[in-house]
Amino acid sequence: MNIPNLLTLFRFFLIPCFIFAFFSRSNDSLINSAIIFFIAGFTDILDGYIARKFNEITKYGTVMDPLADKLMLLTVLCCLTIKGYIPLLILLIMLAKEFSMIIIGVFLYGKNIIIPANIWGKLSTLIFYVAILFFTFSKFLGTYLLYIAILGAVVAYINYFLIFLSKYRQNATK
């Protein structure tokens, strides 16, 4: 197992740490959980950089890296919903989006079709991280930014789905 894959595996272990920190009775629970979230984000950037720079891209990393990201995102949204910071509808929209992307991803993986990340997905992820940062200082601003991130995620999903349809049709005609 190479360093990028170990970093990805580490992110899976950060998920229960985030949950524990978020629901702790500490006065700093939001700050502590945000720190864990940002460690996860940093290791995500780091593992991708190392994998590309040192040509250590593996099938494990190709599958598990986005899965770790999706599970962390959904964990954060579940926690925010449970505490009443965001409405259940937002969580349900993101659950539907992420699970359908996982299903499509598994389908494409079996057909050796790769859909690259798009600007909307990257932008919504960045805004999502900023929103979580702002939650530690201003729940109102954090919520507002989270709505923008989710809108970007929906736009990214539509874009991914259109690319999927195009690639699927190309493969079907071969």
PDB file of C-alpha atoms in Angstrom:
ATOM      1  CA  MET A   1       0.000   0.000   0.000  1.00  0.00           C
ATOM      2  CA  ASN A   2       1.491   3.341  -1.054  1.00  0.00           C
ATOM      3  CA  ILE A   3       1.370   6.703   0.766  1.00  0.00           C
ATOM      4  CA  PRO A   4      -1.606   8.146  -1.185  1.00  0.00           C
ATOM      5  CA  ASN A   5      -3.656   5.042  -0.387  1.00  0.00           C
ATOM      6  CA  LEU A   6      -2.663   5.219   3.289  1.00  0.00           C
ATOM      7  CA  LEU A   7      -3.806   8.848   3.356  1.00  0.00           C
ATOM      8  CA  THR A   8      -7.116   7.807   1.810  1.00  0.00           C
ATOM      9  CA  LEU A   9      -7.496   5.058   4.405  1.00  0.00           C
ATOM     10  CA  PHE A  10      -6.681   7.611   7.123  1.00  0.00           C
ATOM     11  CA  ARG A  11      -9.598   9.754   5.899  1.00  0.00           C
ATOM     12  CA  PHE A  12     -11.977   6.851   6.526  1.00  0.00           C
ATOM     13  CA  PHE A  13     -10.743   6.760  10.146  1.00  0.00           C
ATOM     14  CA  LEU A  14     -11.344  10.515  10.455  1.00  0.00           C
ATOM     15  CA  ILE A  15     -15.089  10.056   9.855  1.00  0.00           C
ATOM     16  CA  PRO A  16     -15.903   8.590  13.311  1.00  0.00           C
ATOM     17  CA  CYS A  17     -13.480  11.118  14.832  1.00  0.00           C
ATOM     18  CA  PHE A  18     -15.490  13.913  13.212  1.00  0.00           C
ATOM     19  CA  ILE A  19     -18.756  12.484  14.565  1.00  0.00           C
ATOM     20  CA  PHE A  20     -17.315  12.161  18.069  1.00  0.00           C
ATOM     21  CA  ALA A  21     -15.940  15.722  18.016  1.00  0.00           C
ATOM     22  CA  PHE A  22     -19.127  17.188  16.537  1.00  0.00           C
ATOM     23  CA  PHE A  23     -21.426  15.665  19.159  1.00  0.00           C
ATOM     24  CA  SER A  24     -19.094  16.082  22.125  1.00  0.00           C
ATOM     25  CA  ARG A  25     -20.311  18.290  24.940  1.00  0.00           C
ATOM     26  CA  SER A  26     -17.215  20.452  24.613  1.00  0.00           C
ATOM     27  CA  ASN A  27     -17.647  24.181  24.058  1.00  0.00           C
ATOM     28  CA  ASP A  28     -15.239  23.756  21.152  1.00  0.00           C
ATOM     29  CA  SER A  29     -17.116  20.907  19.446  1.00  0.00           C
ATOM     30  CA  LEU A  30     -17.686  22.860  16.213  1.00  0.00           C
ATOM     31  CA  ILE A  31     -14.090  24.041  16.070  1.00  0.00           C
ATOM     32  CA  ASN A  32     -12.710  20.571  16.858  1.00  0.00           C
ATOM     33  CA  SER A  33     -14.908  18.893  14.257  1.00  0.00           C
ATOM     34  CA  ALA A  34     -13.992  21.592  11.707  1.00  0.00           C
ATOM     35  CA  ILE A  35     -10.294  20.907  12.356  1.00  0.00           C
ATOM     36  CA  ILE A  36     -10.852  17.200  11.702  1.00  0.00           C
ATOM     37  CA  PHE A  37     -12.788  18.068   8.557  1.00  0.00           C
ATOM     38  CA  PHE A  38      -9.942  20.261   7.308  1.00  0.00           C
ATOM     39  CA  ILE A  39      -7.373  17.569   8.076  1.00  0.00           C
ATOM     40  CA  ALA A  40      -9.473  15.264   5.891  1.00  0.00           C
ATOM     41  CA  GLY A  41      -9.548  17.904   3.156  1.00  0.00           C
ATOM     42  CA  PHE A  42      -5.804  18.496   3.381  1.00  0.00           C
ATOM     43  CA  THR A  43      -5.010  14.788   3.198  1.00  0.00           C
ATOM     44  CA  ASP A  44      -7.335  14.526   0.195  1.00  0.00           C
ATOM     45  CA  ILE A  45      -5.356  17.221  -1.622  1.00  0.00           C
ATOM     46  CA  LEU A  46      -2.058  15.715  -0.470  1.00  0.00           C
ATOM     47  CA  ASP A  47      -2.832  12.153  -1.557  1.00  0.00           C
ATOM     48  CA  GLY A  48      -3.918  13.338  -5.001  1.00  0.00           C
ATOM     49  CA  TYR A  49      -0.787  15.442  -5.383  1.00  0.00           C
ATOM     50  CA  ILE A  50       1.537  12.616  -4.315  1.00  0.00           C
ATOM     51  CA  ALA A  51      -0.247  10.060  -6.498  1.00  0.00           C
ATOM     52  CA  ARG A  52       0.076  12.252  -9.599  1.00  0.00           C
ATOM     53  CA  LYS A  53       3.562  13.619  -8.881  1.00  0.00           C
ATOM     54  CA  PHE A  54       5.118  10.203  -8.195  1.00  0.00           C
ATOM     55  CA  ASN A  55       2.924   8.185 -10.540  1.00  0.00           C
ATOM     56  CA  GLU A  56       1.364   6.210  -7.686  1.00  0.00           C
ATOM     57  CA  ILE A  57      -2.197   6.172  -9.004  1.00  0.00           C
ATOM     58  CA  THR A  58      -3.823   2.823  -8.201  1.00  0.00           C
ATOM     59  CA  LYS A  59      -7.208   1.210  -8.778  1.00  0.00           C
ATOM     60  CA  TYR A  60      -7.723   1.237  -5.010  1.00  0.00           C
ATOM     61  CA  GLY A  61      -7.101   4.984  -4.871  1.00  0.00           C
ATOM     62  CA  THR A  62      -9.249   5.657  -7.915  1.00  0.00           C
ATOM     63  CA  VAL A  63     -12.208   3.990  -6.197  1.00  0.00           C
ATOM     64  CA  MET A  64     -11.604   4.633  -2.500  1.00  0.00           C
ATOM     65  CA  ASP A  65     -10.507   8.290  -2.668  1.00  0.00           C
ATOM     66  CA  PRO A  66     -13.840   9.611  -3.981  1.00  0.00           C
ATOM     67  CA  LEU A  67     -15.695   7.204  -1.683  1.00  0.00           C
ATOM     68  CA  ALA A  68     -13.875   8.643   1.348  1.00  0.00           C
ATOM     69  CA  ASP A  69     -14.786  12.148   0.155  1.00  0.00           C
ATOM     70  CA  LYS A  70     -18.448  11.251  -0.315  1.00  0.00           C
ATOM     71  CA  LEU A  71     -18.699   9.531   3.070  1.00  0.00           C
ATOM     72  CA  MET A  72     -17.098  12.488   4.843  1.00  0.00           C
ATOM     73  CA  LEU A  73     -19.399  14.943   3.053  1.00  0.00           C
ATOM     74  CA  LEU A  74     -22.495  12.897   3.889  1.00  0.00           C
ATOM     75  CA  THR A  75     -21.339  12.493   7.493  1.00  0.00           C
ATOM     76  CA  VAL A  76     -20.968  16.250   7.880  1.00  0.00           C
ATOM     77  CA  LEU A  77     -24.388  16.845   6.326  1.00  0.00           C
ATOM     78  CA  CYS A  78     -25.993  14.186   8.575  1.00  0.00           C
ATOM     79  CA  CYS A  79     -24.457  15.799  11.650  1.00  0.00           C
ATOM     80  CA  LEU A  80     -25.588  19.284  10.604  1.00  0.00           C
ATOM     81  CA  THR A  81     -29.096  17.953   9.958  1.00  0.00           C
ATOM     82  CA  ILE A  82     -29.303  16.130  13.297  1.00  0.00           C
ATOM     83  CA  LYS A  83     -28.288  19.309  15.138  1.00  0.00           C
ATOM     84  CA  GLY A  84     -30.886  21.289  13.156  1.00  0.00           C
ATOM     85  CA  TYR A  85     -28.426  23.523  11.300  1.00  0.00           C
ATOM     86  CA  ILE A  86     -29.731  22.502   7.887  1.00  0.00           C
ATOM     87  CA  PRO A  87     -33.089  21.100   6.784  1.00  0.00           C
ATOM     88  CA  LEU A  88     -33.553  17.396   6.099  1.00  0.00           C
ATOM     89  CA  LEU A  89     -34.344  18.149   2.444  1.00  0.00           C
ATOM     90  CA  ILE A  90     -30.755  19.274   1.834  1.00  0.00           C
ATOM     91  CA  LEU A  91     -29.433  16.016   3.256  1.00  0.00           C
ATOM     92  CA  LEU A  92     -31.878  13.978   1.163  1.00  0.00           C
ATOM     93  CA  ILE A  93     -30.894  15.818  -2.039  1.00  0.00           C
ATOM     94  CA  MET A  94     -27.212  15.183  -1.379  1.00  0.00           C
ATOM     95  CA  LEU A  95     -27.827  11.554  -0.396  1.00  0.00           C
ATOM     96  CA  ALA A  96     -29.676  10.968  -3.669  1.00  0.00           C
ATOM     97  CA  LYS A  97     -26.926  12.716  -5.644  1.00  0.00           C
ATOM     98  CA  GLU A  98     -24.040  10.897  -3.970  1.00  0.00           C
ATOM     99  CA  PHE A  99     -25.605   7.432  -4.023  1.00  0.00           C
ATOM    100  CA  SER A 100     -26.565   7.753  -7.674  1.00  0.00           C
ATOM    101  CA  MET A 101     -23.014   8.900  -8.445  1.00  0.00           C
ATOM    102  CA  ILE A 102     -21.657   5.861  -6.597  1.00  0.00           C
ATOM    103  CA  ILE A 103     -23.937   3.556  -8.597  1.00  0.00           C
ATOM    104  CA  ILE A 104     -23.002   5.252 -11.876  1.00  0.00           C
ATOM    105  CA  GLY A 105     -19.326   5.157 -10.859  1.00  0.00           C
ATOM    106  CA  VAL A 106     -19.450   1.408 -10.201  1.00  0.00           C
ATOM    107  CA  PHE A 107     -21.169   0.896 -13.556  1.00  0.00           C
ATOM    108  CA  LEU A 108     -18.574   3.006 -15.386  1.00  0.00           C
ATOM    109  CA  TYR A 109     -15.702   1.342 -13.524  1.00  0.00           C
ATOM    110  CA  GLY A 110     -16.849  -2.007 -14.899  1.00  0.00           C
ATOM    111  CA  LYS A 111     -16.783  -0.573 -18.412  1.00  0.00           C
ATOM    112  CA  ASN A 112     -13.416   1.237 -17.986  1.00  0.00           C
ATOM    113  CA  ILE A 113     -15.059   4.621 -18.580  1.00  0.00           C
ATOM    114  CA  ILE A 114     -13.655   7.575 -16.666  1.00  0.00           C
ATOM    115  CA  ILE A 115     -15.494  10.854 -16.211  1.00  0.00           C
ATOM    116  CA  PRO A 116     -13.064  13.526 -15.069  1.00  0.00           C
ATOM    117  CA  ALA A 117     -13.912  16.015 -12.340  1.00  0.00           C
ATOM    118  CA  ASN A 118     -15.510  19.214 -13.570  1.00  0.00           C
ATOM    119  CA  ILE A 119     -15.156  22.799 -12.422  1.00  0.00           C
ATOM    120  CA  TRP A 120     -18.614  22.800 -10.793  1.00  0.00           C
ATOM    121  CA  GLY A 121     -17.746  19.821  -8.630  1.00  0.00           C
ATOM    122  CA  LYS A 122     -14.425  21.320  -7.578  1.00  0.00           C
ATOM    123  CA  LEU A 123     -16.009  24.718  -6.922  1.00  0.00           C
ATOM    124  CA  SER A 124     -18.849  23.261  -4.857  1.00  0.00           C
ATOM    125  CA  THR A 125     -16.347  21.230  -2.818  1.00  0.00           C
ATOM    126  CA  LEU A 126     -14.281  24.361  -2.148  1.00  0.00           C
ATOM    127  CA  ILE A 127     -17.387  26.312  -1.103  1.00  0.00           C
ATOM    128  CA  PHE A 128     -18.468  23.384   1.068  1.00  0.00           C
ATOM    129  CA  TYR A 129     -15.142  23.525   2.936  1.00  0.00           C
ATOM    130  CA  VAL A 130     -15.453  27.301   3.337  1.00  0.00           C
ATOM    131  CA  ALA A 131     -19.041  26.860   4.578  1.00  0.00           C
ATOM    132  CA  ILE A 132     -17.894  24.425   7.266  1.00  0.00           C
ATOM    133  CA  LEU A 133     -15.209  26.902   8.327  1.00  0.00           C
ATOM    134  CA  PHE A 134     -17.835  29.639   8.618  1.00  0.00           C
ATOM    135  CA  PHE A 135     -20.124  27.377  10.653  1.00  0.00           C
ATOM    136  CA  THR A 136     -17.584  27.613  13.462  1.00  0.00           C
ATOM    137  CA  PHE A 137     -18.004  31.422  13.543  1.00  0.00           C
ATOM    138  CA  SER A 138     -21.399  32.194  11.997  1.00  0.00           C
ATOM    139  CA  LYS A 139     -24.084  29.581  11.548  1.00  0.00           C
ATOM    140  CA  PHE A 140     -26.045  31.984   9.327  1.00  0.00           C
ATOM    141  CA  LEU A 141     -23.162  32.583   6.897  1.00  0.00           C
ATOM    142  CA  GLY A 142     -22.153  28.915   7.032  1.00  0.00           C
ATOM    143  CA  THR A 143     -25.697  27.885   6.114  1.00  0.00           C
ATOM    144  CA  TYR A 144     -25.857  30.420   3.272  1.00  0.00           C
ATOM    145  CA  LEU A 145     -22.549  29.192   1.830  1.00  0.00           C
ATOM    146  CA  LEU A 146     -23.665  25.598   2.241  1.00  0.00           C
ATOM    147  CA  TYR A 147     -26.730  26.296   0.088  1.00  0.00           C
ATOM    148  CA  ILE A 148     -24.458  27.761  -2.599  1.00  0.00           C
ATOM    149  CA  ALA A 149     -22.199  24.683  -2.393  1.00  0.00           C
ATOM    150  CA  ILE A 150     -25.180  22.369  -2.743  1.00  0.00           C
ATOM    151  CA  LEU A 151     -26.450  24.314  -5.742  1.00  0.00           C
ATOM    152  CA  GLY A 152     -22.988  23.904  -7.305  1.00  0.00           C
ATOM    153  CA  ALA A 153     -23.063  20.191  -6.479  1.00  0.00           C
ATOM    154  CA  VAL A 154     -26.416  19.806  -8.236  1.00  0.00           C
ATOM    155  CA  VAL A 155     -25.069  21.649 -11.306  1.00  0.00           C
ATOM    156  CA  ALA A 156     -21.981  19.395 -11.237  1.00  0.00           C
ATOM    157  CA  TYR A 157     -24.221  16.340 -10.973  1.00  0.00           C
ATOM    158  CA  ILE A 158     -26.246  17.395 -14.014  1.00  0.00           C
ATOM    159  CA  ASN A 159     -22.996  17.969 -15.905  1.00  0.00           C
ATOM    160  CA  TYR A 160     -21.625  14.549 -14.854  1.00  0.00           C
ATOM    161  CA  PHE A 161     -24.888  12.878 -15.815  1.00  0.00           C
ATOM    162  CA  LEU A 162     -24.869  14.462 -19.293  1.00  0.00           C
ATOM    163  CA  ILE A 163     -21.268  13.327 -19.813  1.00  0.00           C
ATOM    164  CA  PHE A 164     -22.229   9.844 -18.577  1.00  0.00           C
ATOM    165  CA  LEU A 165     -25.085   9.648 -21.091  1.00  0.00           C
ATOM    166  CA  SER A 166     -22.791  10.767 -23.897  1.00  0.00           C
ATOM    167  CA  LYS A 167     -20.059   8.241 -23.022  1.00  0.00           C
ATOM    168  CA  TYR A 168     -22.605   5.477 -22.496  1.00  0.00           C
ATOM    169  CA  ARG A 169     -24.101   6.121 -25.940  1.00  0.00           C
ATOM    170  CA  GLN A 170     -20.617   6.153 -27.493  1.00  0.00           C
ATOM    171  CA  ASN A 171     -19.843   2.798 -25.878  1.00  0.00           C
ATOM    172  CA  ALA A 172     -23.210   1.344 -26.896  1.00  0.00           C
ATOM    173  CA  THR A 173     -22.515   2.090 -30.569  1.00  0.00           C
ATOM    174  CA  LYS A 174     -19.125   0.345 -30.468  1.00  0.00           C
TER     175      LYS A 174
END
